[in-house]
Amino acid sequence: MPMWTWAGDTARRLANAGQAELAEAVVGLPELAEAGDAVQVEAVARSALRTARRLVAEAGAENAEVPGVFGPATLFFLAHWPLAVRVAALAEGGRALPRAVAAAEDAPGPHTHGPLPVSALETLVRCHANVDAAGTTGLRRELLSSRNLAGWERTPAWPAFTLARVHLLIDEDDPERAEAELRRYEHTATGPALLGADGIFTLVRALRRRDAHTQALEVLDRMEAELALEPNNPRRPALRRRIRFERARLLSWVARLGQCPARDAVAPLPTVEEAEAHPFLRPAWVEAVENLVCQGIVRNDWRLGVRVTTWSRYFERVGAPRRGAELALAAARLAVGRGALWVAGCSARRAERLMGDLANTGEIRGDLAEVHAMIAAMPAIRPLAPPDRILDFLRAQPAEEVDPEDQAEQVNAALEHRPHDTLLLTALGQVGRTLMLSDAATEPQWRHVRERPGDQRAALSLLETLLHDNDTAGVRDLVRTLAAGALPAPAGDVLALDRTAELAPHS
């Protein structure tokens, strides 16, 4: 019995016992988690656990059980989802890892309180995969060993472990074996029902990794046709959304190979707002868009660059360096395509920095070398005005002609001749914030402030950039730098900066 079946059966029992709120929580939490609504998952889980614990106290029960209503497995299920949604839908890695490790260590055995429907161990495995899919295979293989999974075979959580092992094979670059493992379930009485929709998406991933894109599209078509016959399936919106993202990724590549018209590939592309709302689907969107840009179907402008850079930095922030590096490389390639030299260089450096946290980097370092070669072949920036007049020239541009990437190129070209020009440094901070490259813009600002801590205007410009980046540590470093440099300002100003450091939001 898979987890979804367990949730439905448990919800019916709770409803029959007069516990409508708990019934709605049990059946609703997996759906909210699949939709990626982390805030609502947290609220529903907290409220349901409060109700369940009150019922336990009123019943004077032991082991978190209310006879005839629910047992400890239900409480474990309710407590599972706030972390699970962060690891699955939000694709968090290192940021969620300490919590995932602690949850796995504290989790009961699979049959301690009856068959558990979900597992903290599977969440931990997925968290490690988020951190570095190709670089955590050894660790995940140990976590998924027969010794660790003994007893889980007869629980509703077992299908998730089965799929985790298949994903491990794909990350070990063995998609043929992964496909064979999944195909074994297709022709058994319980196989398709056991693995369900998640099994189908895993099969699509295996087929894509072995370049069987047409077969993967056929699998998605069959899945969508089956969903059309299930209008009351509560998972239908989430599953159809995921189908669209996967189809867009597959079709974009088929179109790039010249095997289908490009217009057919752009039609299923989800909106950027959908990708923004579902972090784990963003890599599929970026891959599809990059392929369509190569076909000249999607416009490659600075706004697209900002979006991809923002998402790359998101994965960096949540501790998923491989995804962050892959998106940074995509941002660099797109920037090369539109002639944005500074953005391309910043993105390549971000990718290289993130690779320092990765293992098994052969393939991605090949991609980095290709990007470096592309950047080296770009023509040098031609200044449009002398360094001391470039800001006046840029300000005089008509609003409809303003391109922040071009402005960044011109400001950086001028800074090569005037590295301590406060106005130029301030302008770089402004355009860096627009392009979501404020961390790169702070580098020359920091050099100037450390050499000339008495330049209050430069210090305030750097502070604004750091605050935009939610860089609390950088703000504190700035305060220390200014204090050590004996900034010629009243003590109250330094204290004000110190209070700003306290108030700066955490990333």
Short mmCIF file of C-alpha atoms in Angstrom, two decimals:
data_model
loop_
_atom_site.label_atom_id
_atom_site.label_comp_id
_atom_site.label_asym_id
_atom_site.label_seq_id
_atom_site.Cartn_x
_atom_site.Cartn_y
_atom_site.Cartn_z
CA MET A 1 0.00 0.00 0.00
CA PRO A 2 1.66 3.28 -1.10
CA MET A 3 1.65 6.41 1.03
CA TRP A 4 -1.18 8.07 -0.92
CA THR A 5 -3.45 5.07 -0.27
CA TRP A 6 -2.53 5.05 3.42
CA ALA A 7 -3.37 8.75 3.69
CA GLY A 8 -6.78 8.26 2.10
CA ASP A 9 -7.65 5.29 4.31
CA THR A 10 -6.46 7.06 7.47
CA ALA A 11 -8.40 10.21 6.60
CA ARG A 12 -11.58 8.19 6.17
CA ARG A 13 -11.13 6.56 9.57
CA LEU A 14 -10.53 9.93 11.20
CA ALA A 15 -13.59 11.43 9.53
CA ASN A 16 -15.74 8.50 10.68
CA ALA A 17 -14.43 9.11 14.22
CA GLY A 18 -15.59 12.73 14.06
CA GLN A 19 -12.12 14.23 13.59
CA ALA A 20 -12.71 16.23 10.42
CA GLU A 21 -9.77 18.61 10.96
CA LEU A 22 -7.28 15.78 11.35
CA ALA A 23 -8.79 13.95 8.38
CA GLU A 24 -8.36 17.02 6.18
CA ALA A 25 -4.78 17.46 7.38
CA VAL A 26 -3.80 13.86 6.68
CA VAL A 27 -5.13 13.89 3.15
CA GLY A 28 -4.22 17.53 2.48
CA LEU A 29 -0.61 17.75 3.66
CA PRO A 30 0.86 15.57 0.88
CA GLU A 31 -1.10 17.57 -1.70
CA LEU A 32 0.07 20.91 -0.27
CA ALA A 33 3.63 19.62 -0.17
CA GLU A 34 3.43 18.50 -3.80
CA ALA A 35 2.15 21.97 -4.71
CA GLY A 36 5.13 23.50 -2.89
CA ASP A 37 3.09 25.56 -0.43
CA ALA A 38 5.60 25.42 2.42
CA VAL A 39 3.90 28.13 4.48
CA GLN A 40 0.53 26.40 4.37
CA VAL A 41 2.12 23.01 5.07
CA GLU A 42 3.73 24.42 8.20
CA ALA A 43 0.47 25.98 9.38
CA VAL A 44 -1.69 22.91 8.72
CA ALA A 45 0.82 20.53 10.32
CA ARG A 46 1.18 22.72 13.41
CA SER A 47 -2.58 23.02 13.88
CA ALA A 48 -3.19 19.30 13.31
CA LEU A 49 -0.45 18.28 15.74
CA ARG A 50 -1.86 20.63 18.35
CA THR A 51 -5.29 19.03 17.97
CA ALA A 52 -3.88 15.49 18.02
CA ARG A 53 -1.81 16.12 21.15
CA ARG A 54 -4.83 17.64 22.91
CA LEU A 55 -6.85 14.51 22.12
CA VAL A 56 -4.04 12.33 23.48
CA ALA A 57 -3.95 14.35 26.71
CA GLU A 58 -7.73 14.22 27.10
CA ALA A 59 -7.77 10.47 26.55
CA GLY A 60 -4.97 9.93 29.04
CA ALA A 61 -3.42 7.64 26.43
CA GLU A 62 0.13 6.38 26.24
CA ASN A 63 2.44 6.30 23.22
CA ALA A 64 0.63 9.18 21.51
CA GLU A 65 -2.39 7.02 20.74
CA VAL A 66 -6.11 7.63 21.00
CA PRO A 67 -7.73 4.17 20.83
CA GLY A 68 -10.11 3.85 17.94
CA VAL A 69 -9.01 7.18 16.44
CA PHE A 70 -5.28 7.30 15.61
CA GLY A 71 -1.88 6.05 16.69
CA PRO A 72 1.72 7.28 16.76
CA ALA A 73 2.15 6.67 13.02
CA THR A 74 -0.41 9.39 12.28
CA LEU A 75 1.43 11.91 14.46
CA PHE A 76 4.70 11.00 12.76
CA PHE A 77 2.99 11.53 9.40
CA LEU A 78 1.72 14.99 10.38
CA ALA A 79 5.14 16.05 11.68
CA HIS A 80 6.90 14.79 8.54
CA TRP A 81 5.71 17.31 5.96
CA PRO A 82 7.19 20.70 7.00
CA LEU A 83 10.68 19.33 6.36
CA ALA A 84 9.65 17.15 3.42
CA VAL A 85 8.22 20.07 1.45
CA ARG A 86 11.42 22.05 1.87
CA VAL A 87 13.55 19.19 0.61
CA ALA A 88 11.22 18.15 -2.24
CA ALA A 89 9.33 21.10 -3.71
CA LEU A 90 11.75 23.82 -2.58
CA ALA A 91 14.80 21.68 -3.45
CA GLU A 92 16.74 22.67 -0.34
CA GLY A 93 20.03 20.92 0.28
CA GLY A 94 22.62 22.09 2.77
CA ARG A 95 20.22 24.50 4.45
CA ALA A 96 17.87 21.65 5.37
CA LEU A 97 20.56 19.01 5.91
CA PRO A 98 21.14 19.41 9.70
CA ARG A 99 17.41 19.16 10.31
CA ALA A 100 17.12 16.17 7.97
CA VAL A 101 19.99 14.38 9.72
CA ALA A 102 18.44 14.99 13.14
CA ALA A 103 15.03 13.79 11.94
CA ALA A 104 16.50 10.58 10.53
CA GLU A 105 18.42 9.91 13.74
CA ASP A 106 15.33 10.42 15.91
CA ALA A 107 12.89 8.55 13.69
CA PRO A 108 11.37 5.31 15.01
CA GLY A 109 11.82 2.00 13.25
CA PRO A 110 9.48 1.09 10.38
CA HIS A 111 7.25 -1.07 12.58
CA THR A 112 7.84 0.41 16.04
CA HIS A 113 4.39 2.01 15.98
CA GLY A 114 2.89 0.03 13.15
CA PRO A 115 3.94 0.38 9.49
CA LEU A 116 5.11 3.96 8.98
CA PRO A 117 3.70 5.70 5.90
CA VAL A 118 6.69 8.02 5.36
CA SER A 119 10.35 7.99 6.29
CA ALA A 120 12.76 10.64 7.52
CA LEU A 121 15.54 8.49 6.06
CA GLU A 122 14.13 8.91 2.55
CA THR A 123 13.93 12.67 3.12
CA LEU A 124 17.60 12.66 4.18
CA VAL A 125 18.55 10.74 1.02
CA ARG A 126 16.71 13.28 -1.12
CA CYS A 127 18.38 16.14 0.74
CA HIS A 128 21.82 14.71 -0.03
CA ALA A 129 20.78 14.40 -3.69
CA ASN A 130 19.82 18.07 -3.67
CA VAL A 131 23.23 19.00 -2.31
CA ASP A 132 25.14 17.22 -5.06
CA ALA A 133 23.32 14.56 -7.07
CA ALA A 134 26.36 13.10 -8.83
CA GLY A 135 28.68 13.61 -5.88
CA THR A 136 26.69 11.99 -3.09
CA THR A 137 26.08 8.59 -4.66
CA GLY A 138 28.36 6.71 -2.26
CA LEU A 139 26.74 8.24 0.79
CA ARG A 140 23.23 7.64 -0.53
CA ARG A 141 24.05 4.05 -1.47
CA GLU A 142 25.05 3.42 2.12
CA LEU A 143 21.87 5.06 3.44
CA LEU A 144 19.81 2.94 1.04
CA SER A 145 21.63 -0.30 1.82
CA SER A 146 19.68 -3.45 2.58
CA ARG A 147 20.86 -3.22 6.17
CA ASN A 148 19.36 0.25 6.65
CA LEU A 149 16.14 -0.57 4.81
CA ALA A 150 15.43 -3.85 6.56
CA GLY A 151 11.80 -3.87 7.64
CA TRP A 152 10.66 -1.06 5.36
CA GLU A 153 9.62 -3.47 2.59
CA ARG A 154 6.13 -3.94 4.04
CA THR A 155 5.39 -0.26 4.76
CA PRO A 156 3.68 2.46 2.69
CA ALA A 157 7.03 4.26 2.58
CA TRP A 158 8.68 1.50 0.53
CA PRO A 159 7.80 2.89 -2.95
CA ALA A 160 9.69 6.10 -2.10
CA PHE A 161 12.76 4.04 -1.21
CA THR A 162 12.43 2.08 -4.44
CA LEU A 163 12.43 5.28 -6.47
CA ALA A 164 15.33 6.70 -4.43
CA ARG A 165 17.39 3.68 -5.46
CA VAL A 166 16.44 4.21 -9.11
CA HIS A 167 17.42 7.88 -8.95
CA LEU A 168 20.71 6.75 -7.45
CA LEU A 169 21.37 4.57 -10.51
CA ILE A 170 20.69 7.54 -12.79
CA ASP A 171 23.08 9.72 -10.81
CA GLU A 172 25.66 6.95 -11.06
CA ASP A 173 25.32 7.34 -14.85
CA ASP A 174 23.52 4.03 -15.34
CA PRO A 175 20.15 5.08 -16.78
CA GLU A 176 19.75 1.79 -18.70
CA ARG A 177 19.74 -0.19 -15.46
CA ALA A 178 17.45 2.39 -13.87
CA GLU A 179 14.97 1.98 -16.72
CA ALA A 180 15.14 -1.80 -16.44
CA GLU A 181 14.38 -1.59 -12.70
CA LEU A 182 11.29 0.51 -13.40
CA ARG A 183 10.12 -1.62 -16.32
CA ARG A 184 9.97 -4.63 -14.01
CA TYR A 185 7.00 -3.02 -12.28
CA GLU A 186 5.05 -2.23 -15.45
CA HIS A 187 3.88 -5.78 -16.07
CA THR A 188 3.01 -6.81 -12.53
CA ALA A 189 -0.39 -6.64 -10.91
CA THR A 190 0.61 -4.08 -8.28
CA GLY A 191 3.60 -2.41 -9.89
CA PRO A 192 2.01 0.62 -11.60
CA ALA A 193 -0.19 1.29 -8.57
CA LEU A 194 2.79 0.92 -6.23
CA LEU A 195 5.07 3.47 -7.89
CA GLY A 196 2.32 5.64 -9.37
CA ALA A 197 2.98 9.04 -10.92
CA ASP A 198 6.34 9.43 -9.23
CA GLY A 199 7.47 6.22 -10.89
CA ILE A 200 6.45 7.58 -14.29
CA PHE A 201 8.42 10.79 -13.81
CA THR A 202 11.42 8.75 -12.68
CA LEU A 203 11.13 6.66 -15.85
CA VAL A 204 11.00 9.85 -17.92
CA ARG A 205 14.20 11.02 -16.23
CA ALA A 206 15.95 7.72 -16.98
CA LEU A 207 14.87 7.86 -20.62
CA ARG A 208 16.00 11.46 -20.97
CA ARG A 209 19.40 10.65 -19.50
CA ARG A 210 19.94 7.94 -22.10
CA ASP A 211 18.79 10.33 -24.88
CA ALA A 212 15.52 8.48 -25.52
CA HIS A 213 13.57 11.72 -25.70
CA THR A 214 10.85 10.47 -28.04
CA GLN A 215 10.11 7.51 -25.78
CA ALA A 216 9.98 9.82 -22.78
CA LEU A 217 7.46 12.03 -24.57
CA GLU A 218 5.30 8.97 -25.32
CA VAL A 219 5.33 8.08 -21.61
CA LEU A 220 4.19 11.60 -20.73
CA ASP A 221 1.44 11.48 -23.35
CA ARG A 222 0.06 8.25 -21.88
CA MET A 223 0.19 9.70 -18.39
CA GLU A 224 -1.67 12.84 -19.44
CA ALA A 225 -4.31 10.78 -21.22
CA GLU A 226 -4.87 8.74 -18.06
CA LEU A 227 -5.13 11.91 -15.96
CA ALA A 228 -7.82 13.22 -18.29
CA LEU A 229 -9.96 10.27 -17.17
CA GLU A 230 -9.52 11.22 -13.49
CA PRO A 231 -11.16 14.66 -13.13
CA ASN A 232 -11.51 14.23 -9.36
CA ASN A 233 -7.90 13.27 -8.73
CA PRO A 234 -6.67 15.85 -6.17
CA ARG A 235 -3.12 15.51 -7.51
CA ARG A 236 -4.20 16.37 -11.04
CA PRO A 237 -3.12 20.06 -11.09
CA ALA A 238 0.34 19.31 -9.68
CA LEU A 239 0.87 16.34 -11.99
CA ARG A 240 -0.24 18.20 -15.10
CA ARG A 241 2.06 21.09 -14.20
CA ARG A 242 5.01 18.74 -13.88
CA ILE A 243 4.11 17.07 -17.18
CA ARG A 244 4.22 20.47 -18.89
CA PHE A 245 7.67 21.24 -17.54
CA GLU A 246 9.05 17.85 -18.55
CA ARG A 247 7.42 17.99 -21.98
CA ALA A 248 8.84 21.47 -22.59
CA ARG A 249 12.33 20.28 -21.69
CA LEU A 250 12.11 17.20 -23.91
CA LEU A 251 10.54 18.94 -26.90
CA SER A 252 13.02 21.81 -26.78
CA TRP A 253 15.89 19.36 -27.18
CA VAL A 254 14.11 17.41 -29.95
CA ALA A 255 13.57 20.73 -31.74
CA ARG A 256 17.22 21.66 -31.28
CA LEU A 257 18.12 18.40 -32.99
CA GLY A 258 15.83 19.37 -35.87
CA GLN A 259 13.43 16.50 -35.24
CA CYS A 260 10.33 18.65 -34.66
CA PRO A 261 9.26 22.23 -35.51
CA ALA A 262 10.45 24.78 -32.99
CA ARG A 263 6.93 26.23 -32.67
CA ASP A 264 5.75 22.86 -31.33
CA ALA A 265 8.42 23.06 -28.66
CA VAL A 266 7.55 26.54 -27.43
CA ALA A 267 3.81 25.89 -27.11
CA PRO A 268 3.97 23.81 -23.88
CA LEU A 269 6.56 26.06 -22.19
CA PRO A 270 5.19 27.02 -18.74
CA THR A 271 5.21 30.64 -17.70
CA VAL A 272 8.16 32.06 -15.85
CA GLU A 273 5.82 32.73 -12.93
CA GLU A 274 5.12 29.00 -12.61
CA ALA A 275 8.83 28.24 -12.56
CA GLU A 276 9.36 30.99 -9.99
CA ALA A 277 6.71 29.42 -7.75
CA HIS A 278 8.18 25.88 -7.94
CA PRO A 279 11.95 25.85 -7.37
CA PHE A 280 12.48 22.16 -8.11
CA LEU A 281 11.09 22.73 -11.63
CA ARG A 282 13.30 25.72 -12.44
CA PRO A 283 16.18 23.70 -13.94
CA ALA A 284 13.76 22.10 -16.44
CA TRP A 285 12.47 25.54 -17.45
CA VAL A 286 15.97 26.96 -17.90
CA GLU A 287 17.06 23.97 -19.96
CA ALA A 288 14.01 24.31 -22.20
CA VAL A 289 14.45 28.05 -22.63
CA GLU A 290 18.16 27.76 -23.43
CA ASN A 291 17.37 25.23 -26.16
CA LEU A 292 14.64 27.50 -27.54
CA VAL A 293 16.97 30.50 -27.49
CA CYS A 294 19.32 28.53 -29.69
CA GLN A 295 16.42 28.10 -32.14
CA GLY A 296 15.67 31.82 -32.08
CA ILE A 297 12.18 31.19 -30.66
CA VAL A 298 12.66 32.77 -27.23
CA ARG A 299 14.12 36.24 -26.79
CA ASN A 300 17.47 36.29 -25.05
CA ASP A 301 17.59 39.61 -23.21
CA TRP A 302 18.89 40.92 -19.91
CA ARG A 303 15.62 40.10 -18.14
CA LEU A 304 16.09 36.41 -18.90
CA GLY A 305 19.63 36.72 -17.58
CA VAL A 306 18.38 38.23 -14.33
CA ARG A 307 15.90 35.39 -13.87
CA VAL A 308 18.45 32.62 -14.41
CA THR A 309 21.02 34.37 -12.21
CA THR A 310 18.44 34.81 -9.45
CA TRP A 311 17.61 31.11 -9.53
CA SER A 312 21.26 30.12 -9.57
CA ARG A 313 21.80 32.21 -6.48
CA TYR A 314 18.72 30.64 -4.88
CA PHE A 315 20.23 27.18 -5.20
CA GLU A 316 23.52 28.53 -3.88
CA ARG A 317 21.69 29.97 -0.88
CA VAL A 318 19.78 26.77 -0.03
CA GLY A 319 22.88 24.62 -0.28
CA ALA A 320 22.33 22.95 -3.66
CA PRO A 321 25.66 23.80 -5.33
CA ARG A 322 25.37 21.47 -8.33
CA ARG A 323 22.07 22.94 -9.46
CA GLY A 324 23.43 26.40 -8.70
CA ALA A 325 26.53 25.77 -10.82
CA GLU A 326 24.51 24.30 -13.69
CA LEU A 327 22.23 27.34 -13.79
CA ALA A 328 25.21 29.69 -13.49
CA LEU A 329 26.73 28.01 -16.56
CA ALA A 330 23.43 28.40 -18.39
CA ALA A 331 23.39 32.09 -17.42
CA ALA A 332 26.94 32.46 -18.74
CA ARG A 333 26.13 30.79 -22.07
CA LEU A 334 23.03 32.95 -22.51
CA ALA A 335 25.05 36.07 -21.65
CA VAL A 336 27.68 35.17 -24.26
CA GLY A 337 24.88 34.81 -26.80
CA ARG A 338 23.72 38.38 -26.23
CA GLY A 339 27.24 39.83 -25.90
CA ALA A 340 27.11 40.57 -22.16
CA LEU A 341 30.76 40.07 -21.26
CA TRP A 342 30.64 41.16 -17.60
CA VAL A 343 27.55 39.06 -16.83
CA ALA A 344 29.08 36.04 -18.57
CA GLY A 345 32.29 36.38 -16.56
CA CYS A 346 30.44 36.82 -13.26
CA SER A 347 28.28 33.75 -13.95
CA ALA A 348 31.29 31.63 -14.90
CA ARG A 349 33.09 32.63 -11.70
CA ARG A 350 30.00 31.75 -9.67
CA ALA A 351 29.84 28.33 -11.30
CA GLU A 352 33.53 27.75 -10.63
CA ARG A 353 33.13 28.80 -6.99
CA LEU A 354 30.19 26.45 -6.51
CA MET A 355 32.13 23.59 -8.07
CA GLY A 356 34.50 23.78 -5.14
CA ASP A 357 31.73 22.19 -3.07
CA LEU A 358 31.14 19.36 -5.52
CA ALA A 359 32.51 15.89 -6.01
CA ASN A 360 32.58 14.01 -9.33
CA THR A 361 32.98 17.18 -11.37
CA GLY A 362 34.36 15.81 -14.64
CA GLU A 363 31.33 16.56 -16.81
CA ILE A 364 30.48 19.93 -15.31
CA ARG A 365 34.10 21.08 -15.50
CA GLY A 366 34.01 20.28 -19.19
CA ASP A 367 31.02 22.61 -19.47
CA LEU A 368 32.94 25.28 -17.55
CA ALA A 369 35.92 24.98 -19.90
CA GLU A 370 33.58 25.42 -22.85
CA VAL A 371 32.10 28.55 -21.27
CA HIS A 372 35.56 29.99 -20.60
CA ALA A 373 36.46 29.43 -24.26
CA MET A 374 33.27 31.19 -25.36
CA ILE A 375 34.01 34.16 -23.10
CA ALA A 376 37.63 34.38 -24.31
CA ALA A 377 36.36 34.62 -27.89
CA MET A 378 34.10 37.58 -27.13
CA PRO A 379 35.24 40.97 -28.46
CA ALA A 380 36.50 43.57 -26.00
CA ILE A 381 34.07 46.25 -24.86
CA ARG A 382 34.27 49.48 -26.87
CA PRO A 383 33.87 52.52 -24.58
CA LEU A 384 31.11 54.85 -25.73
CA ALA A 385 32.56 57.88 -23.92
CA PRO A 386 35.70 58.85 -21.97
CA PRO A 387 35.82 57.39 -18.43
CA ASP A 388 35.20 60.77 -16.79
CA ARG A 389 32.10 61.41 -18.91
CA ILE A 390 30.59 57.92 -19.23
CA LEU A 391 28.00 58.45 -16.49
CA ASP A 392 26.70 61.61 -18.14
CA PHE A 393 26.49 59.70 -21.43
CA LEU A 394 24.52 56.85 -19.84
CA ARG A 395 22.15 59.20 -18.02
CA ALA A 396 21.37 60.92 -21.31
CA GLN A 397 20.19 57.70 -22.96
CA PRO A 398 16.46 57.51 -23.75
CA ALA A 399 14.64 55.26 -21.27
CA GLU A 400 13.54 52.86 -23.99
CA GLU A 401 17.17 52.28 -25.01
CA VAL A 402 18.54 51.55 -21.54
CA ASP A 403 20.07 48.09 -21.18
CA PRO A 404 21.53 47.44 -17.69
CA GLU A 405 24.02 44.93 -19.08
CA ASP A 406 25.39 47.50 -21.52
CA GLN A 407 25.56 50.03 -18.69
CA ALA A 408 27.50 47.56 -16.57
CA GLU A 409 29.97 46.99 -19.41
CA GLN A 410 30.59 50.71 -19.82
CA VAL A 411 30.94 51.36 -16.08
CA ASN A 412 33.40 48.48 -15.70
CA ALA A 413 35.42 49.71 -18.68
CA ALA A 414 35.64 53.14 -17.08
CA LEU A 415 36.62 51.65 -13.70
CA GLU A 416 39.67 50.07 -15.31
CA HIS A 417 41.00 53.61 -15.74
CA ARG A 418 39.47 55.13 -12.59
CA PRO A 419 39.28 52.29 -10.00
CA HIS A 420 38.67 54.67 -7.09
CA ASP A 421 36.01 56.83 -8.71
CA THR A 422 33.24 56.85 -6.11
CA LEU A 423 30.53 57.78 -8.60
CA LEU A 424 31.50 54.91 -10.89
CA LEU A 425 31.57 52.47 -7.96
CA THR A 426 28.14 53.67 -6.87
CA ALA A 427 26.82 53.23 -10.42
CA LEU A 428 28.24 49.69 -10.53
CA GLY A 429 26.45 48.87 -7.30
CA GLN A 430 23.18 50.17 -8.73
CA VAL A 431 23.40 48.23 -11.98
CA GLY A 432 24.68 45.17 -10.13
CA ARG A 433 21.57 45.20 -7.99
CA THR A 434 19.39 45.43 -11.08
CA LEU A 435 21.13 42.42 -12.64
CA MET A 436 21.10 40.43 -9.36
CA LEU A 437 24.89 40.48 -9.44
CA SER A 438 25.30 42.67 -6.39
CA ASP A 439 27.79 40.21 -4.89
CA ALA A 440 30.04 40.69 -7.92
CA ALA A 441 29.57 44.47 -7.81
CA THR A 442 30.81 44.59 -4.22
CA GLU A 443 34.27 43.29 -5.16
CA PRO A 444 35.63 46.61 -6.53
CA GLN A 445 33.61 48.49 -3.91
CA TRP A 446 35.30 46.50 -1.14
CA ARG A 447 38.76 47.16 -2.59
CA HIS A 448 38.12 50.87 -2.57
CA VAL A 449 36.61 51.00 0.93
CA ARG A 450 39.45 48.97 2.43
CA GLU A 451 41.99 51.29 0.88
CA ARG A 452 40.04 54.45 1.65
CA PRO A 453 37.74 53.84 4.62
CA GLY A 454 37.23 57.58 4.97
CA ASP A 455 35.15 57.75 1.79
CA GLN A 456 31.70 57.88 3.37
CA ARG A 457 29.82 57.93 0.08
CA ALA A 458 31.56 54.77 -1.12
CA ALA A 459 30.93 53.12 2.24
CA LEU A 460 27.21 53.93 2.09
CA SER A 461 27.00 52.67 -1.49
CA LEU A 462 28.65 49.41 -0.44
CA LEU A 463 26.28 49.17 2.52
CA GLU A 464 23.28 49.54 0.21
CA THR A 465 24.59 46.77 -2.03
CA LEU A 466 25.23 44.47 0.94
CA LEU A 467 21.75 45.08 2.33
CA HIS A 468 20.20 44.37 -1.06
CA ASP A 469 22.05 41.04 -1.00
CA ASN A 470 20.93 40.25 2.58
CA ASP A 471 24.63 39.93 3.35
CA THR A 472 24.57 40.30 7.14
CA ALA A 473 28.15 39.07 7.51
CA GLY A 474 29.28 41.62 4.93
CA VAL A 475 27.53 44.43 6.80
CA ARG A 476 29.30 43.47 10.01
CA ASP A 477 32.61 43.29 8.14
CA LEU A 478 31.97 46.78 6.78
CA VAL A 479 31.32 48.11 10.27
CA ARG A 480 34.59 46.62 11.51
CA THR A 481 36.47 47.95 8.48
CA LEU A 482 35.16 51.47 9.00
CA ALA A 483 35.86 51.36 12.72
CA ALA A 484 39.40 50.10 12.16
CA GLY A 485 39.97 52.79 9.54
CA ALA A 486 38.87 55.54 11.94
CA LEU A 487 36.08 56.84 9.73
CA PRO A 488 36.02 60.62 10.23
CA ALA A 489 32.38 60.76 11.29
CA PRO A 490 30.58 61.16 14.61
CA ALA A 491 30.41 58.06 16.75
CA GLY A 492 26.66 58.00 16.32
CA ASP A 493 27.07 57.31 12.59
CA VAL A 494 29.18 54.25 13.24
CA LEU A 495 26.67 53.10 15.83
CA ALA A 496 23.90 53.60 13.31
CA LEU A 497 25.76 51.35 10.90
CA ASP A 498 26.16 48.80 13.67
CA ARG A 499 22.42 48.84 14.32
CA THR A 500 21.87 48.38 10.60
CA ALA A 501 23.99 45.25 10.80
CA GLU A 502 21.71 43.96 13.53
CA LEU A 503 18.62 44.66 11.46
CA ALA A 504 19.87 43.29 8.15
CA PRO A 505 17.64 40.34 7.13
CA HIS A 506 19.13 36.88 7.02
CA SER A 507 19.33 35.12 3.68
#
